[in-house]
C-alpha atoms as a PDB file:
ATOM      1  CA  MET A   1       0.000   0.000   0.000  1.00  0.00           C
ATOM      2  CA  ASP A   2       1.462   3.380  -0.943  1.00  0.00           C
ATOM      3  CA  LYS A   3       1.348   6.512   1.210  1.00  0.00           C
ATOM      4  CA  ILE A   4      -1.622   8.059  -0.602  1.00  0.00           C
ATOM      5  CA  ASP A   5      -3.695   4.892  -0.204  1.00  0.00           C
ATOM      6  CA  MET A   6      -2.727   4.753   3.473  1.00  0.00           C
ATOM      7  CA  ALA A   7      -3.722   8.405   3.963  1.00  0.00           C
ATOM      8  CA  ILE A   8      -7.066   7.756   2.222  1.00  0.00           C
ATOM      9  CA  LYS A   9      -7.780   4.790   4.500  1.00  0.00           C
ATOM     10  CA  ARG A  10      -6.883   6.811   7.590  1.00  0.00           C
ATOM     11  CA  LEU A  11      -9.154   9.681   6.568  1.00  0.00           C
ATOM     12  CA  GLN A  12     -11.985   7.252   5.869  1.00  0.00           C
ATOM     13  CA  THR A  13     -11.536   5.770   9.355  1.00  0.00           C
ATOM     14  CA  ALA A  14     -11.404   9.238  10.937  1.00  0.00           C
ATOM     15  CA  SER A  15     -14.529  10.211   9.008  1.00  0.00           C
ATOM     16  CA  GLN A  16     -16.428   7.188  10.325  1.00  0.00           C
ATOM     17  CA  MET A  17     -15.313   8.007  13.864  1.00  0.00           C
ATOM     18  CA  SER A  18     -16.388  11.649  13.542  1.00  0.00           C
ATOM     19  CA  LEU A  19     -19.771  10.739  12.123  1.00  0.00           C
ATOM     20  CA  GLN A  20     -20.379   8.145  14.857  1.00  0.00           C
ATOM     21  CA  ALA A  21     -19.054  10.120  17.819  1.00  0.00           C
ATOM     22  CA  TYR A  22     -20.024  13.678  16.880  1.00  0.00           C
ATOM     23  CA  LYS A  23     -22.637  13.248  14.138  1.00  0.00           C
ATOM     24  CA  GLN A  24     -20.594  15.711  12.078  1.00  0.00           C
ATOM     25  CA  PRO A  25     -18.235  15.452   9.108  1.00  0.00           C
ATOM     26  CA  LEU A  26     -14.513  15.950   9.570  1.00  0.00           C
ATOM     27  CA  LEU A  27     -13.397  19.553   9.774  1.00  0.00           C
ATOM     28  CA  MET A  28     -10.253  20.207   7.760  1.00  0.00           C
ATOM     29  CA  THR A  29      -8.313  23.311   8.665  1.00  0.00           C
ATOM     30  CA  TYR A  30      -6.811  25.107   5.693  1.00  0.00           C
ATOM     31  CA  SER A  31      -3.966  27.616   5.688  1.00  0.00           C
ATOM     32  CA  GLY A  32      -3.674  28.126   1.952  1.00  0.00           C
ATOM     33  CA  GLY A  33      -0.328  26.334   1.856  1.00  0.00           C
ATOM     34  CA  LYS A  34       0.933  23.207   0.124  1.00  0.00           C
ATOM     35  CA  ASP A  35       0.150  20.844   3.007  1.00  0.00           C
ATOM     36  CA  SER A  36      -3.440  22.088   3.104  1.00  0.00           C
ATOM     37  CA  GLU A  37      -3.795  21.502  -0.642  1.00  0.00           C
ATOM     38  CA  VAL A  38      -2.513  17.942  -0.296  1.00  0.00           C
ATOM     39  CA  ILE A  39      -4.916  17.048   2.517  1.00  0.00           C
ATOM     40  CA  LEU A  40      -7.866  18.522   0.578  1.00  0.00           C
ATOM     41  CA  ASP A  41      -6.909  16.448  -2.441  1.00  0.00           C
ATOM     42  CA  ILE A  42      -6.665  13.293  -0.347  1.00  0.00           C
ATOM     43  CA  ALA A  43      -9.991  14.009   1.393  1.00  0.00           C
ATOM     44  CA  GLN A  44     -11.703  14.394  -1.979  1.00  0.00           C
ATOM     45  CA  LYS A  45     -10.116  11.148  -3.229  1.00  0.00           C
ATOM     46  CA  ALA A  46     -11.313   9.424  -0.035  1.00  0.00           C
ATOM     47  CA  LYS A  47     -14.894  10.424  -0.955  1.00  0.00           C
ATOM     48  CA  ILE A  48     -15.733  11.337   2.635  1.00  0.00           C
ATOM     49  CA  PRO A  49     -17.976  14.118   3.886  1.00  0.00           C
ATOM     50  CA  PHE A  50     -15.889  17.001   5.201  1.00  0.00           C
ATOM     51  CA  GLU A  51     -15.949  20.729   5.784  1.00  0.00           C
ATOM     52  CA  VAL A  52     -13.087  23.200   5.469  1.00  0.00           C
ATOM     53  CA  CYS A  53     -12.204  26.072   7.763  1.00  0.00           C
ATOM     54  CA  ASN A  54      -9.613  28.829   7.625  1.00  0.00           C
ATOM     55  CA  SER A  55      -8.825  30.865  10.693  1.00  0.00           C
ATOM     56  CA  HIS A  56      -7.876  34.240   9.275  1.00  0.00           C
ATOM     57  CA  THR A  57      -4.642  35.211  11.013  1.00  0.00           C
ATOM     58  CA  THR A  58      -4.786  38.869   9.931  1.00  0.00           C
ATOM     59  CA  VAL A  59      -1.073  38.657   9.053  1.00  0.00           C
ATOM     60  CA  ASP A  60      -1.108  36.520   5.900  1.00  0.00           C
ATOM     61  CA  ALA A  61       0.188  37.964   2.653  1.00  0.00           C
ATOM     62  CA  PRO A  62      -2.596  39.381   0.461  1.00  0.00           C
ATOM     63  CA  GLN A  63      -1.827  36.742  -2.197  1.00  0.00           C
ATOM     64  CA  THR A  64      -2.493  33.996   0.365  1.00  0.00           C
ATOM     65  CA  VAL A  65      -5.798  35.564   1.377  1.00  0.00           C
ATOM     66  CA  TYR A  66      -6.868  35.858  -2.292  1.00  0.00           C
ATOM     67  CA  HIS A  67      -5.874  32.232  -2.905  1.00  0.00           C
ATOM     68  CA  ILE A  68      -7.899  31.028   0.090  1.00  0.00           C
ATOM     69  CA  ARG A  69     -10.984  32.960  -1.034  1.00  0.00           C
ATOM     70  CA  LYS A  70     -10.678  31.596  -4.581  1.00  0.00           C
ATOM     71  CA  ARG A  71     -10.136  28.031  -3.352  1.00  0.00           C
ATOM     72  CA  PHE A  72     -13.093  28.219  -0.953  1.00  0.00           C
ATOM     73  CA  LYS A  73     -15.339  29.465  -3.741  1.00  0.00           C
ATOM     74  CA  GLU A  74     -14.274  26.428  -5.823  1.00  0.00           C
ATOM     75  CA  LEU A  75     -14.970  24.074  -2.904  1.00  0.00           C
ATOM     76  CA  GLU A  76     -18.403  25.593  -2.282  1.00  0.00           C
ATOM     77  CA  GLN A  77     -19.248  25.128  -5.968  1.00  0.00           C
ATOM     78  CA  LYS A  78     -18.527  21.414  -5.388  1.00  0.00           C
ATOM     79  CA  GLY A  79     -20.944  21.407  -2.438  1.00  0.00           C
ATOM     80  CA  ILE A  80     -18.217  21.423   0.232  1.00  0.00           C
ATOM     81  CA  LYS A  81     -18.797  23.843   3.101  1.00  0.00           C
ATOM     82  CA  ALA A  82     -15.796  26.179   3.317  1.00  0.00           C
ATOM     83  CA  GLU A  83     -15.689  28.965   5.863  1.00  0.00           C
ATOM     84  CA  ILE A  84     -13.236  31.719   6.735  1.00  0.00           C
ATOM     85  CA  LEU A  85     -13.505  32.600  10.410  1.00  0.00           C
ATOM     86  CA  MET A  86     -12.233  35.776  11.963  1.00  0.00           C
ATOM     87  CA  PRO A  87     -10.325  35.113  15.180  1.00  0.00           C
ATOM     88  CA  LYS A  88     -11.878  35.788  18.553  1.00  0.00           C
ATOM     89  CA  TYR A  89     -10.288  35.721  21.971  1.00  0.00           C
ATOM     90  CA  GLN A  90     -12.474  35.546  25.065  1.00  0.00           C
ATOM     91  CA  GLY A  91     -15.479  36.190  22.824  1.00  0.00           C
ATOM     92  CA  LYS A  92     -14.110  39.384  21.267  1.00  0.00           C
ATOM     93  CA  PRO A  93     -12.739  39.894  17.738  1.00  0.00           C
ATOM     94  CA  VAL A  94      -8.943  40.176  17.640  1.00  0.00           C
ATOM     95  CA  THR A  95      -6.131  40.608  15.185  1.00  0.00           C
ATOM     96  CA  MET A  96      -2.620  39.306  15.645  1.00  0.00           C
ATOM     97  CA  TRP A  97      -1.614  42.885  16.448  1.00  0.00           C
ATOM     98  CA  THR A  98      -4.119  43.124  19.315  1.00  0.00           C
ATOM     99  CA  LEU A  99      -3.404  39.576  20.512  1.00  0.00           C
ATOM    100  CA  ILE A 100       0.367  39.998  20.892  1.00  0.00           C
ATOM    101  CA  PRO A 101       0.088  42.623  23.691  1.00  0.00           C
ATOM    102  CA  ILE A 102      -2.562  40.513  25.445  1.00  0.00           C
ATOM    103  CA  LYS A 103      -0.243  37.471  25.409  1.00  0.00           C
ATOM    104  CA  MET A 104       2.804  39.694  26.027  1.00  0.00           C
ATOM    105  CA  MET A 105       4.743  37.956  23.244  1.00  0.00           C
ATOM    106  CA  PRO A 106       4.428  37.080  19.580  1.00  0.00           C
ATOM    107  CA  PRO A 107       3.644  33.457  18.745  1.00  0.00           C
ATOM    108  CA  THR A 108       6.735  31.293  18.458  1.00  0.00           C
ATOM    109  CA  ARG A 109       7.558  27.809  17.272  1.00  0.00           C
ATOM    110  CA  LEU A 110       7.036  26.559  20.838  1.00  0.00           C
ATOM    111  CA  ALA A 111       4.188  28.871  21.904  1.00  0.00           C
ATOM    112  CA  ARG A 112       1.652  28.640  19.067  1.00  0.00           C
ATOM    113  CA  TYR A 113      -1.289  30.258  20.837  1.00  0.00           C
ATOM    114  CA  CYS A 114      -2.451  31.757  17.545  1.00  0.00           C
ATOM    115  CA  CYS A 115      -3.407  28.278  16.287  1.00  0.00           C
ATOM    116  CA  ARG A 116      -5.850  27.728  19.141  1.00  0.00           C
ATOM    117  CA  ILE A 117      -7.789  30.862  18.293  1.00  0.00           C
ATOM    118  CA  GLY A 118      -9.997  30.336  15.270  1.00  0.00           C
ATOM    119  CA  CYS A 119     -11.794  27.293  13.833  1.00  0.00           C
ATOM    120  CA  ARG A 120     -14.449  26.050  16.234  1.00  0.00           C
END
């Protein structure tokens, strides 16, 4: 079994678990990068129900933001729910620039608090 087939099988298993345990399709997070594109491709090949979410960081390059919007429009045309969520912290909208003073540091490789703020 090659790596793509293995990834498809694993996503199919995860999909079954999500549907049984949560009664919801898998939620794929999407950054607009290469890894996100690969996992979307594999999820579509796996023929599983899934939704896609992007947590808008407010610091991505404009080209990345445009790519995400274009890609989400394509996914929605295929009937796949794709949603861009604006980050909130303690129930209030934030940007990275307002979050850094609250956390008293920028996110780092070891302290990735920005990743916890966003998709569901």
